[in-house]
Amino acid sequence: MSHVDDIWAALKASSLPSSGARNHGGGSSSTMQGGLPGVTSHVRTLDEPRQSSSSSTMDVSHSGCDLGANGLDTNGLDDASSRGTSDEKRVSDATMNDAEEANAAAAAAAAAAGNLICPSITQRDVNALNEPDRATRKRAMETIARALSQRSTQELVDVLHPSRTLLAPLLRALGDATERVRLVAAEAVLDALVRAPDAAAAALPQIVPMLAARIGAPEQREPSEEVREILSKIVAGPVLHTPAEAIASVADPIADITSRGMLDAYAGVKKLACEAAGLLVAAAPTSGVHPRVLDACITGALKHQHSKVRVAAVAVVEACVLCQRRDVSLDHMTDEIASAVMDDDRENLLASSAAPALHRVVTEDASPQVRMRAFVACARMIGAERAECPSAYAPVPSAAAPHVYPMLLLALTDEAIARSQADAARIAHLVDDAAAVWHKAQPETGPAGDGGIAGAPAPVSDMSDAGDALLPFDAEVATSSSSPPSSSSGWQWWPTPAARAMAVALLPKLLNGVLRTLREWTSAKRASGARSLLSLVALTRGDAAPHASAICPALAAAVADDDAGVAALVVLAARTLGTCCDPSHWLAVALERVASGNTAGTAVEEMSSTPSPNAPNEATVSAGRRAGALVALSSLLRGASVGRGWTPTDAQLSSLAATLAAAEVRGDSSNAVRTQMLSVAANACSAVAGSAAVSPLAEADLVRVLLQLRCASPAEHATGTLGGGARQGRDSALAGGASAALAQLGGGDEAAVLRRTAERVLCTVEPSCASWEATSPDACVFWEMLRSCPGDALASLAPRMLRMLETCTANADNAPAIRIAALRELDALAESSARGAECLAASVGDNVNRETACERAIRAVAGPALIWKVGKTAAAVRHSACVCLGTLLRVGNLDANVLGRVVEDDMFYPGAGKLLPLMFGAMDEDWYHDTRLAACDALESLVRASGRVWSENAKRATYPEITKRLDDANGGVRASAARLLLAFVEACCPNYDSTNVGYLVEGVLVHMDDADDAIAVTVCDALCVLAAHGGHSSIVVKAVSGAKERHRRVRLCEKVLQQAASA
């Protein structure tokens, strides 16, 4: 009886309020309901199940509860705060001390009676978790959490054992309707399981289903991000650090949790889910959850905006591939067969999901940390860093290498990694380590230890002549054979023989895929293909040569990429191929691409199961494709000449020069093609620079190409705007580059190479001159020869040169642009003092009809072009002919008798008649006054040079034309005619008859009163010359005296009369 009294006293004492405590329940006291004093009507008997309660389910919905801003029920709190009883306020300190002692006594009594679950946690606290009032549940949960945090590890193991009564209510609290209750419960469970791992192992079957129900269901049941994060910590921490056998039994619900977590919108939950997924697939390799986890990782985490989440996701991809096992029985199969089956499973998972996902990461992810983690994952799948990997990892070198090795190659050209010494060194270690593991996994073809690999060709050579190529982390290929040079980042690496052997062995398997990637839709994928090809070529070096027939067309097609970065990578890959492989393997293929311009219908096209609908059917295709082929060829030549020190053989140089000089290549007027032709020609000249013997034919072809490129653009010939010796409108870059290449080909002396090749070049272009058009490449070569060739070389070739000029100009049916260009180039040559004089003085013709080049030019080139033909373009030709003729007469230093014969010849050129009538016709030109002006100037030069030997008929035909031009409407033409008049009277009139002199004086006297003072003075000077001649003075005096009274310039008349008086 005393024992019962003690319990009763303890319960009464426990009903007294503690210091500052309030009744938050809002319900009636136990005494008001007729129960025992101090005991509520909701108190359950220990371990007695509750039969009916609306709050007994896991997800209780309390109607009529208002949620505050923090998600808690505020009705009970507000009521309790306003109902503070006066009894509570009157409790004294002594009474509170008595209550605390009573509580302790009650706890001891409850423990003695079996009602105490653990110290500070009573069954009443547990029962309160099912109360409808959320504040009551919150207080109870806080009490339990506080009590659990004070327990030792062994106490936690005992109290959380599934056989005890606390675990189930505690887990049910994770689904409470109040967020605060769930949060406190989750924190309490996490803290307890972390401090007592054995408790987690024992309660795993109870914990995991509850967590799966809350955060692993397809439809998210836990709305709070904070609670989801804590629950995810429970999974990633205590749950997945239990023994593997226990984890395997609950692998499916854990996979649901991690998969749903990786799809969560909250970054913290995603990251924890990724960590948990990695632990799960490692702890349960035969559970079969790997594909499901991998799909969720790729879908939900690998594309997340936070780089830390993506890093964790890459680790999941790595673990899913390396930890997958098939639960097979070995009773009916050997170890080798079982291993092969498992390798096939991993390879299928890798090929279908993991490899494409990692490829997107290494090509598109902007974070260097994420890409670096992906590179590490690729290397580990082959077998690198085995010591740093978890023991559950099982690399599959042979199966994984074809899928992940291309991505590992991308690491070698990652610019961000190259800037970090540590990352670059790790990449080098990964590649070498992976290659070593892969090498050991391959079956040997020869005796043990010989290093032979089944299906892998032995390296062709060690490329000692080209040096060990440093894989390019910057924009150059290193070629030093003595020591590894540093890249711009200061990083350097020499691949091991195993790394090279691995690249050589995998090259046939990888090449088609890499080249196909160069034709992808997105620039990021095309860039990855270019980078992979670059690394492959640099690693395999000379062993890539047998594949040049497939690589060269792909390079030619990809170099024209719209993305400048991709194009630059392709150029670097081509340069690397030229450095690493002997030109005998790729030169013919590259030249074929240039000649045809066709990059389709080859191995590149055959890689695709469906041929491109745009594949051309003809050899001749767009200028863009030919330009791409030229860029690829130029890069290959650059790599060979600079990287290998290659000097082409006569056959190679001849083939190269002949391809560039081919009509279909030189005839392409595209600026891109012209620019790349110069690049190829310059690299060819660089390769043969300093060579003692160069094939004359190849040298002439190169000179022909360079002269064409240095000439003005074909469009200028078509419009007739070619600028003669001034080279107006030329592309300065092309002209400068061509000049430098010519000088390099001649050993620094351009004139020397032009002297050697001038005759062969002219012989090559002469046959086509009759059909030249404005855009003819051979015409450009000829014009540039006239401009650039030394005078002595031109003098020796003067007959051929004049014959070609005659063919261009004499035929009136030729294109006007060609006729004008030829006349202007001849004029420019005559104007160039040293070269022109030496060339024009050369003798041409046979011994019977020997004449100078200048006389031949007047007869056959300039003179026939004066023949009148209807039309404005024909007038333009006549203008150029007048200008050229005037220059030849002025600078030719021809004998007067020779010119006299030309003037007097009735047929100075077949079908042309006499020369003077043609010049008179030009002086009467209607289209351009410039033609009349040029004709007057040309006739003045002719009169001064040969007028004294003219016949009377020639003189009689000339002076009327002069007087006619003095009446011209254009002042410039009248001034030129006045100068012509002065020249005529000085050269022709001393022996002229008086009658014609009188006609002449009467015709020109009026112009001594011209409004232009210069013209009047010139005419006055001409009359003074006549007056000074004794035989003609009287005629002049008579005419001037009669006109003196009518002239405004009496002074000029008096000057003429004074001259006549002194005669």
CSV table of C-alpha atoms in Angstrom, one decimal, residues 585-739:
chain,number,residue,atom,x,y,z
A,585,HIS,CA,51.4,9.9,-97.1
A,586,TRP,CA,49.2,12.9,-97.4
A,587,LEU,CA,50.6,15.2,-100.2
A,588,ALA,CA,48.9,13.4,-103.1
A,589,VAL,CA,45.5,13.2,-101.3
A,590,ALA,CA,45.6,16.9,-100.3
A,591,LEU,CA,46.6,17.9,-103.9
A,592,GLU,CA,43.7,15.9,-105.3
A,593,ARG,CA,41.3,17.8,-103.0
A,594,VAL,CA,42.7,21.1,-104.2
A,595,ALA,CA,42.5,20.2,-107.9
A,596,SER,CA,38.9,19.0,-107.7
A,597,GLY,CA,37.8,21.1,-104.7
A,598,ASN,CA,35.7,18.1,-103.8
A,599,THR,CA,35.5,17.1,-100.1
A,600,ALA,CA,32.5,14.8,-100.4
A,601,GLY,CA,32.1,11.3,-101.9
A,602,THR,CA,35.2,10.2,-100.0
A,603,ALA,CA,35.9,8.4,-96.7
A,604,VAL,CA,34.3,11.3,-94.9
A,605,GLU,CA,31.0,10.8,-96.8
A,606,GLU,CA,31.2,7.0,-96.3
A,607,MET,CA,31.2,7.4,-92.6
A,608,SER,CA,27.5,8.3,-92.6
A,609,SER,CA,24.9,5.7,-93.4
A,610,THR,CA,23.0,8.3,-95.3
A,611,PRO,CA,25.0,10.3,-97.9
A,612,SER,CA,24.6,14.0,-97.7
A,613,PRO,CA,22.0,15.3,-100.2
A,614,ASN,CA,24.3,18.2,-101.0
A,615,ALA,CA,27.2,15.9,-102.1
A,616,PRO,CA,28.4,17.2,-105.5
A,617,ASN,CA,28.4,14.9,-108.5
A,618,GLU,CA,31.0,16.8,-110.4
A,619,ALA,CA,34.7,17.4,-109.7
A,620,THR,CA,34.3,21.1,-110.0
A,621,VAL,CA,32.6,22.6,-106.9
A,622,SER,CA,32.3,25.8,-105.0
A,623,ALA,CA,35.2,28.2,-104.3
A,624,GLY,CA,34.6,27.7,-100.6
A,625,ARG,CA,35.5,24.0,-100.8
A,626,ARG,CA,38.6,24.7,-102.8
A,627,ALA,CA,39.6,27.4,-100.4
A,628,GLY,CA,39.2,24.9,-97.5
A,629,ALA,CA,41.3,22.3,-99.3
A,630,LEU,CA,44.0,25.0,-99.9
A,631,VAL,CA,43.9,26.0,-96.2
A,632,ALA,CA,44.4,22.3,-95.2
A,633,LEU,CA,47.2,21.9,-97.7
A,634,SER,CA,48.9,25.1,-96.5
A,635,SER,CA,48.7,24.0,-92.9
A,636,LEU,CA,50.1,20.5,-93.7
A,637,LEU,CA,53.0,22.1,-95.6
A,638,ARG,CA,53.6,24.6,-92.8
A,639,GLY,CA,53.9,21.7,-90.3
A,640,ALA,CA,56.1,19.7,-92.6
A,641,SER,CA,58.5,22.5,-93.4
A,642,VAL,CA,58.8,24.1,-90.0
A,643,GLY,CA,58.2,21.0,-87.8
A,644,ARG,CA,60.0,18.4,-89.8
A,645,GLY,CA,62.5,20.5,-91.7
A,646,TRP,CA,61.1,18.9,-94.9
A,647,THR,CA,62.6,19.6,-98.3
A,648,PRO,CA,60.4,18.4,-101.1
A,649,THR,CA,61.8,16.1,-103.8
A,650,ASP,CA,61.6,17.2,-107.4
A,651,ALA,CA,58.6,15.0,-108.0
A,652,GLN,CA,56.8,16.4,-104.9
A,653,LEU,CA,57.5,20.0,-105.8
A,654,SER,CA,56.6,19.5,-109.4
A,655,SER,CA,53.3,17.9,-108.4
A,656,LEU,CA,52.6,20.7,-106.0
A,657,ALA,CA,53.5,23.5,-108.4
A,658,ALA,CA,51.5,21.9,-111.2
A,659,THR,CA,48.4,21.7,-109.1
A,660,LEU,CA,48.6,25.3,-108.2
A,661,ALA,CA,49.3,26.3,-111.8
A,662,ALA,CA,46.4,24.3,-113.1
A,663,ALA,CA,43.9,26.4,-115.1
A,664,GLU,CA,40.9,25.4,-112.8
A,665,VAL,CA,42.8,26.4,-109.7
A,666,ARG,CA,44.4,29.7,-111.0
A,667,GLY,CA,41.2,30.5,-112.8
A,668,ASP,CA,39.2,30.7,-109.5
A,669,SER,CA,38.7,34.4,-109.0
A,670,SER,CA,37.4,34.1,-105.4
A,671,ASN,CA,39.4,36.2,-102.9
A,672,ALA,CA,39.5,33.3,-100.5
A,673,VAL,CA,41.0,31.0,-103.0
A,674,ARG,CA,43.6,33.6,-104.1
A,675,THR,CA,44.6,34.2,-100.6
A,676,GLN,CA,45.0,30.5,-99.8
A,677,MET,CA,46.9,29.9,-103.0
A,678,LEU,CA,49.4,32.5,-101.9
A,679,SER,CA,49.7,30.7,-98.5
A,680,VAL,CA,50.4,27.4,-100.2
A,681,ALA,CA,52.8,28.8,-102.6
A,682,ALA,CA,54.7,30.7,-99.9
A,683,ASN,CA,55.0,27.5,-97.8
A,684,ALA,CA,56.3,25.7,-100.8
A,685,CYS,CA,58.9,28.4,-101.5
A,686,SER,CA,59.8,28.3,-97.8
A,687,ALA,CA,60.4,24.5,-98.0
A,688,VAL,CA,62.7,24.8,-101.0
A,689,ALA,CA,64.5,28.0,-99.8
A,690,GLY,CA,68.2,27.5,-100.0
A,691,SER,CA,67.9,24.4,-102.0
A,692,ALA,CA,70.8,24.1,-104.5
A,693,ALA,CA,68.7,22.5,-107.3
A,694,VAL,CA,65.1,23.2,-107.9
A,695,SER,CA,63.2,21.7,-110.9
A,696,PRO,CA,63.1,24.5,-113.6
A,697,LEU,CA,59.6,23.5,-114.5
A,698,ALA,CA,58.3,23.5,-110.9
A,699,GLU,CA,60.1,26.9,-110.3
A,700,ALA,CA,58.5,28.4,-113.4
A,701,ASP,CA,55.0,27.2,-112.2
A,702,LEU,CA,55.5,28.7,-108.8
A,703,VAL,CA,56.7,32.0,-110.3
A,704,ARG,CA,53.6,32.0,-112.6
A,705,VAL,CA,51.3,31.5,-109.7
A,706,LEU,CA,53.0,34.2,-107.6
A,707,LEU,CA,53.1,36.7,-110.5
A,708,GLN,CA,49.4,36.2,-111.0
A,709,LEU,CA,48.6,36.8,-107.3
A,710,ARG,CA,50.8,39.9,-107.3
A,711,CYS,CA,48.9,41.3,-110.3
A,712,ALA,CA,45.9,43.4,-109.8
A,713,SER,CA,42.6,41.6,-109.3
A,714,PRO,CA,40.8,40.4,-112.4
A,715,ALA,CA,37.9,42.7,-111.7
A,716,GLU,CA,40.1,45.7,-112.5
A,717,HIS,CA,40.9,44.3,-115.9
A,718,ALA,CA,37.2,43.7,-116.5
A,719,THR,CA,36.4,47.3,-115.7
A,720,GLY,CA,39.4,48.7,-117.5
A,721,THR,CA,40.7,50.4,-114.4
A,722,LEU,CA,44.1,48.8,-114.3
A,723,GLY,CA,46.6,51.3,-113.1
A,724,GLY,CA,49.7,50.6,-115.1
A,725,GLY,CA,53.0,50.9,-113.3
A,726,ALA,CA,51.4,52.5,-110.3
A,727,ARG,CA,49.6,49.2,-109.6
A,728,GLN,CA,46.5,51.1,-108.4
A,729,GLY,CA,43.9,49.1,-106.6
A,730,ARG,CA,46.0,46.0,-105.9
A,731,ASP,CA,45.5,43.9,-102.8
A,732,SER,CA,48.5,45.1,-100.8
A,733,ALA,CA,48.5,41.9,-98.6
A,734,LEU,CA,48.6,39.6,-101.6
A,735,ALA,CA,51.1,41.7,-103.4
A,736,GLY,CA,53.4,41.9,-100.4
A,737,GLY,CA,53.1,38.2,-99.7
A,738,ALA,CA,53.8,37.2,-103.3
A,739,SER,CA,56.8,39.5,-103.4
